[in-house]
Short mmCIF file of C-alpha atoms in Angstrom, two decimals:
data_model
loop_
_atom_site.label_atom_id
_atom_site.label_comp_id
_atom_site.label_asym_id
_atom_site.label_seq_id
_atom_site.Cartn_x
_atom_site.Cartn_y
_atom_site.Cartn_z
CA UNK A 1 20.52 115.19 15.29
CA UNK A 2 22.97 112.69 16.97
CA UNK A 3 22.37 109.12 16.27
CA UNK A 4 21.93 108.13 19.69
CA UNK A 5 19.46 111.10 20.38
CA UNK A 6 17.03 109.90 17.64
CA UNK A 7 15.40 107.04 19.29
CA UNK A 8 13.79 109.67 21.95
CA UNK A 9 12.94 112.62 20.00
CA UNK A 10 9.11 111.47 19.03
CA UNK A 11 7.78 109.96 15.61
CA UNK A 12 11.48 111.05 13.60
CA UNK A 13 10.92 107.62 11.48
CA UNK A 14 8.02 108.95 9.75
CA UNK A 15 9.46 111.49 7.99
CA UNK A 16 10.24 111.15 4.23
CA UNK A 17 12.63 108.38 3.71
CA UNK A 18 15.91 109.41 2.28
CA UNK A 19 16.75 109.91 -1.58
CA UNK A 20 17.42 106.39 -3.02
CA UNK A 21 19.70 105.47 -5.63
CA UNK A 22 19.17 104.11 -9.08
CA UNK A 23 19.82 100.79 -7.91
CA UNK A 24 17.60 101.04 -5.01
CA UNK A 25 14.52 102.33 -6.44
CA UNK A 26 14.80 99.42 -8.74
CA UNK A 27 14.76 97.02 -6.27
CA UNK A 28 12.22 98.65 -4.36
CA UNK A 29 9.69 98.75 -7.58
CA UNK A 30 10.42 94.93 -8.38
CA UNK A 31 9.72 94.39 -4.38
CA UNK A 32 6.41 96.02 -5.23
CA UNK A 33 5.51 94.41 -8.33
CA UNK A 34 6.44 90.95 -5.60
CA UNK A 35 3.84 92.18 -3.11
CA UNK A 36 1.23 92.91 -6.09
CA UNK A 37 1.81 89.14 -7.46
CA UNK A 38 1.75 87.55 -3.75
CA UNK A 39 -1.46 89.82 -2.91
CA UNK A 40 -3.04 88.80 -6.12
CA UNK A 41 -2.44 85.07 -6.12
CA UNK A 42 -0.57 85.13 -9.22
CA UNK A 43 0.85 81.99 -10.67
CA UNK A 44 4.19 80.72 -8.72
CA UNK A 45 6.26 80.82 -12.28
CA UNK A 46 5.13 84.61 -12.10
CA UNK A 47 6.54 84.89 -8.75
CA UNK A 48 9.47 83.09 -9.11
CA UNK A 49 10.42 85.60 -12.26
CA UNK A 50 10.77 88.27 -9.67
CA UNK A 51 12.84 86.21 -7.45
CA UNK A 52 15.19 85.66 -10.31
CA UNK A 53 15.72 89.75 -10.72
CA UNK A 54 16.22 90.65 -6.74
CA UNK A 55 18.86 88.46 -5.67
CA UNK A 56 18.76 90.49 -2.11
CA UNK A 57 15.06 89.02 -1.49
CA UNK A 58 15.87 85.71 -3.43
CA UNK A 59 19.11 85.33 -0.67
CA UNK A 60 16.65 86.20 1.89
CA UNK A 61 13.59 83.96 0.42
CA UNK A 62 16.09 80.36 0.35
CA UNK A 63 17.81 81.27 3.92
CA UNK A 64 14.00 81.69 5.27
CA UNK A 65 12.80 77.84 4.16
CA UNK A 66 16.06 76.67 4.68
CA UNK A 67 16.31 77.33 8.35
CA UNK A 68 12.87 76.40 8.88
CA UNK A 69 14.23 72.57 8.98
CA UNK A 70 11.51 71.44 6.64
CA UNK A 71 13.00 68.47 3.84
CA UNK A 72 15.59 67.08 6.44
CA UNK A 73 18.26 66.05 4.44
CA UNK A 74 17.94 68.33 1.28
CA UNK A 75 18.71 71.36 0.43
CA UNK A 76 16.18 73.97 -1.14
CA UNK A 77 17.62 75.56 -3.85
CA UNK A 78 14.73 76.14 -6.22
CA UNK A 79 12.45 79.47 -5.88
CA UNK A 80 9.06 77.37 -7.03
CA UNK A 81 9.68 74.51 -4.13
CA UNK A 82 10.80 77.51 -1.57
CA UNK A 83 7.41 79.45 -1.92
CA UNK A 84 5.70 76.51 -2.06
CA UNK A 85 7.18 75.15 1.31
CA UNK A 86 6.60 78.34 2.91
CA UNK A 87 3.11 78.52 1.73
CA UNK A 88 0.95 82.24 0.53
CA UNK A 89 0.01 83.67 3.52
CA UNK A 90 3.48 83.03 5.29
CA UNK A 91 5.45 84.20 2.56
CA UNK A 92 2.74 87.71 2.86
CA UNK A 93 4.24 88.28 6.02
CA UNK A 94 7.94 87.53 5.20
CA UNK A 95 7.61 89.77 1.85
CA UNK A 96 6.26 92.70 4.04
CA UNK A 97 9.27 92.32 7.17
CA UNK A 98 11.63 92.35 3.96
CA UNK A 99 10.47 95.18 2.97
CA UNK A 100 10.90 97.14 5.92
CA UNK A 101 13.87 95.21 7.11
CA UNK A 102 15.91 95.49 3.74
CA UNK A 103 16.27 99.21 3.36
CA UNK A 104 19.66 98.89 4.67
CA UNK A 105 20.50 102.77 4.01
CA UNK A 106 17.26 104.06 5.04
CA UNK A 107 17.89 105.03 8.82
CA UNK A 108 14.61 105.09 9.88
CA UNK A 109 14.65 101.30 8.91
CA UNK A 110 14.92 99.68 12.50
CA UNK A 111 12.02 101.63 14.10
CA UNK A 112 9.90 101.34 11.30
CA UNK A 113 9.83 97.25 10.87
CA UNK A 114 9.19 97.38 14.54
CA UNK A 115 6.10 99.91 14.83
CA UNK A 116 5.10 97.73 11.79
CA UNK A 117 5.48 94.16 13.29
CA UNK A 118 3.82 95.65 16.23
CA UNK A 119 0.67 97.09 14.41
CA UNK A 120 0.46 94.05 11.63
CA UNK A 121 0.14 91.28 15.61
CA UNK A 122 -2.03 93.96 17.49
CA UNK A 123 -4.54 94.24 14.72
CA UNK A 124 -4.27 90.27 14.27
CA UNK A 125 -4.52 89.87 17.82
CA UNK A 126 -7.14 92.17 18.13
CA UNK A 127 -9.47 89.99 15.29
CA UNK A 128 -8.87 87.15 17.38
CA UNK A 129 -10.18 88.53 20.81
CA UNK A 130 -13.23 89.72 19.34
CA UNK A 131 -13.64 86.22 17.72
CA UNK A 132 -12.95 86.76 14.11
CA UNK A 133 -12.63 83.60 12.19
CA UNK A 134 -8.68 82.75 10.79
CA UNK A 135 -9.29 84.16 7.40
CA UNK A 136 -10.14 88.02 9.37
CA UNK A 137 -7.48 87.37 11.26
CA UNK A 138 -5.00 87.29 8.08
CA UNK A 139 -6.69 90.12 6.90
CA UNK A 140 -6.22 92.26 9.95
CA UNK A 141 -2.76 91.41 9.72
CA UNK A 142 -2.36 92.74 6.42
CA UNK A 143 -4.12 95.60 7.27
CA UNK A 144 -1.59 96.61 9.68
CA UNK A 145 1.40 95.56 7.53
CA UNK A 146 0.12 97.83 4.59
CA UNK A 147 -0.50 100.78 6.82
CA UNK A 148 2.77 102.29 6.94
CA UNK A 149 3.97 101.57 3.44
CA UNK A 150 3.28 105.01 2.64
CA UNK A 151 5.77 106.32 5.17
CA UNK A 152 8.28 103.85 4.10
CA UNK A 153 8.36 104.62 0.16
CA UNK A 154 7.11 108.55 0.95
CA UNK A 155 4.39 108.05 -1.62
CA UNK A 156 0.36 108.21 -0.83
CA UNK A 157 -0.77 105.25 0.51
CA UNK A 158 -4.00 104.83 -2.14
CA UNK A 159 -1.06 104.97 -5.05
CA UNK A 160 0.87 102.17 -3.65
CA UNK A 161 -2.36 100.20 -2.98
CA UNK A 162 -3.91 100.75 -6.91
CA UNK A 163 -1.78 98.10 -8.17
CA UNK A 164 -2.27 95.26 -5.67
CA UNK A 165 -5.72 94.64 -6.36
CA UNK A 166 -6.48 94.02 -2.85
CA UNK A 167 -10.22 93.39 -1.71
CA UNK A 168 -12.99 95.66 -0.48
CA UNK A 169 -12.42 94.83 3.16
CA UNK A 170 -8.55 95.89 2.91
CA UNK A 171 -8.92 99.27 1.43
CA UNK A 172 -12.15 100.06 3.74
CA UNK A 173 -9.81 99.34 6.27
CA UNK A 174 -6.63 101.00 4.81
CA UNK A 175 -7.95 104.00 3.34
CA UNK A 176 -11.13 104.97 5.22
CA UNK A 177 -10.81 103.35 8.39
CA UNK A 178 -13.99 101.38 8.20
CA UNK A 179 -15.51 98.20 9.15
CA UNK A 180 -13.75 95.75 12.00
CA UNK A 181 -10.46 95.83 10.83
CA UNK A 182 -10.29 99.51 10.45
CA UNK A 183 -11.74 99.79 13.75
CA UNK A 184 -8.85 97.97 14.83
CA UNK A 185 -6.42 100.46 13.12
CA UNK A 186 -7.70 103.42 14.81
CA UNK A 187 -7.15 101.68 18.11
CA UNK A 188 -3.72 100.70 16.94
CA UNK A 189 -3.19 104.59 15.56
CA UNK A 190 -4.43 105.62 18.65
CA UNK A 191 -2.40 103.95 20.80
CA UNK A 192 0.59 104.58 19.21
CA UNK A 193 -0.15 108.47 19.91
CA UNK A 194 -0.52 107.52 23.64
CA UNK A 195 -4.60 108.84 23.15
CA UNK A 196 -5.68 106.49 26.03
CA UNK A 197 -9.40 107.98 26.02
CA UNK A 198 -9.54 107.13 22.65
CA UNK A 199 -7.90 103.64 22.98
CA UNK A 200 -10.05 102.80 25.70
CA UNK A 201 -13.72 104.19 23.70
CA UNK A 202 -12.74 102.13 20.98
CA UNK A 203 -11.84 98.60 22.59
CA UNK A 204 -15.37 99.34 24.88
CA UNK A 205 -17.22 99.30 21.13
CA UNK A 206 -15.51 96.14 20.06
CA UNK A 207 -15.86 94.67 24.39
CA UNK A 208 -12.84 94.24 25.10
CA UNK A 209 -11.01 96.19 28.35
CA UNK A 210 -7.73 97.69 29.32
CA UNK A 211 -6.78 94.74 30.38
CA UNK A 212 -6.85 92.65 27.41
CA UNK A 213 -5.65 95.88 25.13
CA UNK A 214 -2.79 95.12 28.18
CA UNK A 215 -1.99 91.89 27.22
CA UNK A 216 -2.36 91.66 23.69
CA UNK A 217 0.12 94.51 23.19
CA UNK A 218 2.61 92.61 25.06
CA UNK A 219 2.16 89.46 23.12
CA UNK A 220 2.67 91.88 20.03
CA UNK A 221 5.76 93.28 21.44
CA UNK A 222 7.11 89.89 22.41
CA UNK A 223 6.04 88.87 18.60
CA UNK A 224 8.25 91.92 17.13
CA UNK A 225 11.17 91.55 19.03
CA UNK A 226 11.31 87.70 17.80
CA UNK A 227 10.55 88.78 14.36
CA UNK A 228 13.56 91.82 14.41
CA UNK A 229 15.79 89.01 15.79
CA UNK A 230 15.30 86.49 13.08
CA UNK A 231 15.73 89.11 10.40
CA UNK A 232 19.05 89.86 12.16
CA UNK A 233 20.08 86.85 12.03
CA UNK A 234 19.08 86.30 8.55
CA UNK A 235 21.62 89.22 7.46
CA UNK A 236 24.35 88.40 9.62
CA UNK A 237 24.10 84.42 9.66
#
């Protein structure tokens, strides 16, 4: 299929990725064993180990706080004061972008981080309409974030989620669909298959109308298209 035909020719980016090489599947497994550490709370000196053997993400990890303009008038060069800076739940969210953003020979890269930026704001958006304190919110977020990391490594979701540890709420949500959050994924999942019926049965369980499905996928779109940008101009800066 010709590049430029790909982008209209349906769900293409959820195929299998393509075969990776030594060198990448390394990388991708210490990435991984980073997300399992972050979701886990594990000790910063833990974190920082994996820094120290992915100098892709490390790059990535000191450009991040160092653009953010925090310490005026030094410069962070130390992992331990970078992630500390940047705090847990923001450096979640960075991890998971990186992720999708980083598989540089992976051409279904682009299209993924943004149906994945999209779901990870919608479902975060979506907490927040229904009045979901900050902490749901997060974990909405997460939800949506997590969701395609199946497609991206072309593994089962539950075997990429065994490792992290992550709570009961997460893998209701992930794995069986249930409770709020995975209410909020099979609007997202529905919505991405253009099932309006559907789309519209689920908001009117959770009260919420077209009209603010409407506007929160906008702000989610807006949110993505800032998010692709700054990880553009994190590679090429």
């Amino acid at each position: 299929m010709q590049p430029g035909k790909q982008w209209l020719s349906g769900d293409w980016y959820l195929a299998q990725p393509p075969k990776s090489t030594p060198t990448q599947a390394a990388s991708r497994a210490l990435a991984l064993k980073l997300m399992q550490l972050v979701a886990t709370d594990a000790d910063t000196c833990e974190i920082e180990a994996i820094f120290r053997q992915e100098p892709v993400l490390a790059y990535h990890l000191l450009r991040l706080v160092n653009s953010l303009g925090v310490g005026v008038g030094r410069h962070i060069s130390s992992f331990s004061q970078a992630i500390l800076i940047l705090g847990r739940q923001q450096l979640k969210r960075w991890l998971n972008l990186m992720l999708f953003a980083a598989s540089r020979d992976d051409y279904r890269s682009a299209m993924l981080i943004a149906r994945v930026a999209v779901r990870a704001r919608s479902m975060e958006l979506l907490a927040k309409a229904v009045g979901l304190d900050r902490w749901h919110q997060e974990q909405a977020f997460m939800v949506g974030m997590f969701s395609l990391l199946g497609v991206l490594f072309g593994m089962p979701l539950p075997e990429i989620l065994t490792p992290l540890k992550l709570n009961d709420l997460l893998d209701d949500a992930l794995l069986r669909h249930e409770g709020d959050i995975g209410h909020f994924l099979q609007c997202v999942e529905a919505s991405e298959r253009l099932d309006e019926t559907r789309v519209l049965a689920l908001l009117l369980q959770i009260g919420l109308t077209a009209d603010d499905w409407n506007r929160l996928t906008l702000e989610a779109h807006l949110w993505m298209l800032g998010a692709i940008h700054d990880q553009q101009d994190k590679r090429h800066g």
